Amino acid sequence: MSTQAVEIEVLGRTLKVNCPTGQEDALREAAKDFDQRLKDLSERTKINNAEQLLMFTGLNICNELHQQRHKQQGSDSNLSNRINALAESLDKALQNQPKR
């Protein structure tokens, strides 16, 4: 897989990051989102220490990811149950069909 160096800005610092070819825009958008989260947290909490901002923002993002995964697992389980119920209903309907 080929990569390309992409410049992003986080906390006013420009960084060059290797990125898979074709994913440059996604990386830039992720960096923009991350930078905005850092700024928002700094404004809300008055934390100015970059290390603390990075740590707390990272923890917040991990918490959001964990919640989304948990929610998705519930949705997947619900969908699986509905598919199984539908398959059972179809099986019953087919069994009740007169033989030809």
Coordinates of N, CA and C in Angstrom, one line a residue:
M1 N 0.8 -1.2 0.0 CA 0.0 0.0 0.0 C 0.9 1.2 0.0
S2 N 0.6 2.1 -0.9 CA 1.5 3.3 -1.0 C 0.9 4.4 -0.1
T3 N 1.8 5.2 0.4 CA 1.4 6.3 1.3 C 2.0 7.6 0.8
Q4 N 1.4 8.7 1.3 CA 1.8 10.0 0.9 C 1.8 10.9 2.2
A5 N 2.8 11.8 2.2 CA 2.9 12.7 3.4 C 1.9 13.8 3.2
V6 N 1.2 14.0 4.3 CA 0.1 15.0 4.3 C 0.4 16.0 5.5
E7 N 0.3 17.2 5.2 CA 0.4 18.2 6.3 C -0.9 18.5 7.0
I8 N -0.9 18.4 8.3 CA -2.1 18.7 9.1 C -1.7 19.7 10.2
E9 N -2.7 20.4 10.8 CA -2.4 21.3 11.9 C -3.2 20.9 13.1
V10 N -2.5 20.8 14.2 CA -3.1 20.4 15.5 C -2.5 21.3 16.5
L11 N -3.3 22.0 17.3 CA -2.9 23.0 18.3 C -1.9 24.0 17.8
G12 N -2.1 24.4 16.6 CA -1.2 25.4 16.0 C 0.1 24.9 15.5
R13 N 0.3 23.6 15.6 CA 1.6 23.0 15.1 C 1.3 22.2 13.8
T14 N 2.1 22.5 12.8 CA 2.0 21.7 11.5 C 2.8 20.4 11.6
L15 N 2.1 19.4 11.3 CA 2.7 18.0 11.3 C 2.6 17.4 9.9
K16 N 3.6 16.6 9.6 CA 3.6 15.8 8.4 C 3.3 14.4 8.8
V17 N 2.2 13.8 8.2 CA 1.8 12.5 8.6 C 1.7 11.6 7.3
N18 N 2.2 10.4 7.4 CA 2.0 9.5 6.2 C 0.6 9.0 6.2
C19 N 0.1 8.9 5.1 CA -1.4 8.6 4.9 C -1.5 7.7 3.7
P20 N -2.4 6.6 3.7 CA -2.6 5.8 2.5 C -3.1 6.7 1.4
T21 N -2.6 6.5 0.2 CA -3.0 7.2 -1.0 C -4.5 7.1 -1.1
G22 N -5.2 8.2 -1.4 CA -6.6 8.3 -1.5 C -7.4 8.7 -0.2
Q23 N -6.7 8.6 0.9 CA -7.3 9.0 2.2 C -6.9 10.3 2.7
E24 N -6.3 11.1 1.9 CA -5.7 12.4 2.3 C -6.8 13.3 2.9
D25 N -7.9 13.4 2.1 CA -9.0 14.3 2.6 C -9.6 13.8 3.9
A26 N -9.8 12.5 4.1 CA -10.3 12.0 5.3 C -9.4 12.3 6.5
L27 N -8.1 12.2 6.2 CA -7.1 12.6 7.3 C -7.2 14.1 7.6
R28 N -7.3 14.9 6.6 CA -7.4 16.3 6.9 C -8.7 16.7 7.7
E29 N -9.8 16.0 7.3 CA -11.0 16.3 8.1 C -10.9 15.7 9.5
A30 N -10.3 14.6 9.7 CA -10.1 14.1 11.0 C -9.2 15.0 11.9
A31 N -8.2 15.5 11.3 CA -7.3 16.4 12.0 C -8.0 17.7 12.3
K32 N -8.9 18.2 11.4 CA -9.6 19.4 11.7 C -10.6 19.2 12.8
D33 N -11.3 18.0 12.8 CA -12.2 17.7 13.9 C -11.5 17.6 15.3
F34 N -10.3 16.9 15.2 CA -9.5 16.7 16.5 C -9.1 18.1 17.0
D35 N -8.6 18.9 16.1 CA -8.1 20.3 16.5 C -9.2 21.1 17.1
Q36 N -10.4 21.0 16.5 CA -11.6 21.7 17.0 C -12.0 21.2 18.4
R37 N -11.9 19.9 18.6 CA -12.2 19.3 19.9 C -11.3 19.8 21.0
L38 N -10.0 19.9 20.6 CA -9.0 20.4 21.5 C -9.3 21.8 21.9
K39 N -9.6 22.7 20.9 CA -9.9 24.1 21.2 C -11.2 24.2 22.1
D40 N -12.2 23.4 21.7 CA -13.5 23.4 22.5 C -13.2 23.0 24.0
L41 N -12.4 22.0 24.2 CA -12.2 21.5 25.5 C -11.4 22.6 26.3
S42 N -10.4 23.2 25.6 CA -9.6 24.2 26.2 C -10.5 25.4 26.7
E43 N -11.4 25.8 25.8 CA -12.3 26.9 26.2 C -13.3 26.5 27.3
R44 N -13.8 25.3 27.3 CA -14.7 24.9 28.3 C -14.1 24.7 29.7
T45 N -12.9 24.2 29.7 CA -12.2 23.8 30.9 C -11.1 24.8 31.4
K46 N -10.7 25.7 30.5 CA -9.6 26.6 30.7 C -8.3 25.9 30.9
I47 N -8.2 24.6 30.4 CA -6.9 23.9 30.4 C -6.1 24.4 29.3
N48 N -4.9 24.8 29.5 CA -4.0 25.2 28.5 C -2.8 24.3 28.3
N49 N -2.6 23.4 29.1 CA -1.5 22.4 29.0 C -1.8 21.5 27.9
A50 N -1.0 21.5 26.8 CA -1.2 20.7 25.6 C -1.3 19.2 25.9
E51 N -0.5 18.7 26.8 CA -0.5 17.3 27.2 C -1.8 16.9 27.8
Q52 N -2.3 17.7 28.7 CA -3.6 17.4 29.3 C -4.7 17.5 28.3
L53 N -4.7 18.5 27.5 CA -5.7 18.6 26.4 C -5.7 17.4 25.5
L54 N -4.6 17.0 25.1 CA -4.5 15.8 24.2 C -5.0 14.5 24.9
M55 N -4.6 14.4 26.2 CA -5.1 13.2 27.0 C -6.6 13.2 27.2
F56 N -7.1 14.3 27.6 CA -8.6 14.3 27.9 C -9.4 14.2 26.6
T57 N -8.9 14.9 25.5 CA -9.6 14.8 24.3 C -9.6 13.4 23.7
G58 N -8.4 12.7 23.8 CA -8.3 11.3 23.4 C -9.2 10.4 24.2
L59 N -9.3 10.7 25.5 CA -10.2 9.9 26.4 C -11.7 10.1 26.0
N60 N -12.0 11.4 25.7 CA -13.4 11.7 25.3 C -13.7 11.0 24.0
I61 N -12.8 11.0 23.0 CA -13.0 10.3 21.7 C -13.2 8.8 21.9
C62 N -12.3 8.2 22.8 CA -12.4 6.8 23.1 C -13.7 6.4 23.7
N63 N -14.2 7.3 24.6 CA -15.5 7.1 25.3 C -16.6 7.1 24.2
E64 N -16.6 8.1 23.3 CA -17.6 8.1 22.3 C -17.5 6.9 21.4
L65 N -16.3 6.4 21.1 CA -16.2 5.2 20.2 C -16.7 4.0 21.0
H66 N -16.4 3.9 22.3 CA -16.9 2.8 23.1 C -18.4 2.8 23.1
Q67 N -19.0 3.9 23.3 CA -20.5 4.0 23.3 C -21.1 3.7 22.0
Q68 N -20.5 4.1 20.9 CA -21.0 3.8 19.6 C -20.9 2.3 19.3
R69 N -19.8 1.7 19.7 CA -19.6 0.2 19.5 C -20.7 -0.5 20.3
H70 N -20.9 -0.1 21.5 CA -21.9 -0.7 22.4 C -23.3 -0.6 21.7
K71 N -23.6 0.6 21.3 CA -24.9 0.8 20.6 C -25.0 0.0 19.3
Q72 N -23.9 -0.1 18.6 CA -23.9 -0.9 17.3 C -24.1 -2.4 17.6
Q73 N -23.5 -2.9 18.7 CA -23.7 -4.3 19.0 C -25.1 -4.6 19.4
G74 N -25.8 -3.6 20.1 CA -27.2 -3.8 20.4 C -28.0 -3.8 19.1
S75 N -27.7 -2.9 18.2 CA -28.4 -2.9 16.9 C -28.2 -4.1 16.1
D76 N -26.9 -4.6 16.1 CA -26.6 -5.8 15.4 C -27.4 -7.0 15.9
S77 N -27.5 -7.1 17.3 CA -28.2 -8.2 17.9 C -29.6 -8.1 17.6
N78 N -30.2 -6.9 17.7 CA -31.6 -6.7 17.4 C -31.9 -7.1 15.9
L79 N -31.1 -6.7 15.0 CA -31.3 -7.0 13.6 C -31.2 -8.5 13.4
S80 N -30.2 -9.2 14.0 CA -30.0 -10.6 13.9 C -31.3 -11.4 14.4
N81 N -31.8 -10.9 15.5 CA -33.0 -11.5 16.1 C -34.2 -11.3 15.1
R82 N -34.3 -10.2 14.5 CA -35.4 -9.9 13.6 C -35.3 -10.8 12.3
I83 N -34.0 -11.0 11.8 CA -33.8 -11.8 10.7 C -34.2 -13.3 11.0
N84 N -33.8 -13.7 12.2 CA -34.1 -15.1 12.6 C -35.6 -15.3 12.7
A85 N -36.3 -14.3 13.2 CA -37.7 -14.4 13.3 C -38.4 -14.5 12.0
L86 N -37.9 -13.7 11.1 CA -38.4 -13.6 9.7 C -38.2 -15.0 9.0
A87 N -37.0 -15.5 9.2 CA -36.6 -16.8 8.6 C -37.6 -17.9 9.1
E88 N -37.8 -17.9 10.4 CA -38.7 -18.9 11.0 C -40.2 -18.7 10.4
S89 N -40.6 -17.5 10.3 CA -41.9 -17.2 9.7 C -42.0 -17.7 8.2
L90 N -41.0 -17.5 7.5 CA -40.9 -18.0 6.1 C -40.9 -19.5 6.0
D91 N -40.1 -20.1 6.9 CA -40.1 -21.6 7.0 C -41.5 -22.1 7.3
K92 N -42.2 -21.5 8.3 CA -43.5 -22.0 8.6 C -44.5 -21.8 7.4
A93 N -44.4 -20.7 6.8 CA -45.3 -20.4 5.7 C -45.0 -21.4 4.5
L94 N -43.8 -21.7 4.3 CA -43.5 -22.7 3.2 C -43.9 -24.1 3.6
Q95 N -43.9 -24.4 4.9 CA -44.3 -25.7 5.3 C -45.8 -25.9 5.2
N96 N -46.5 -24.8 5.3 CA -48.0 -24.9 5.2 C -48.5 -24.8 3.7
Q97 N -47.6 -24.6 2.8 CA -48.0 -24.6 1.4 C -48.4 -26.0 0.9
P98 N -49.5 -26.2 0.1 CA -49.8 -27.5 -0.4 C -48.7 -28.0 -1.3
K99 N -48.5 -29.3 -1.3 CA -47.5 -29.9 -2.2 C -48.0 -29.9 -3.6
R100 N -47.2 -29.7 -4.6 CA -47.6 -29.7 -6.0 C -47.1 -30.9 -6.7

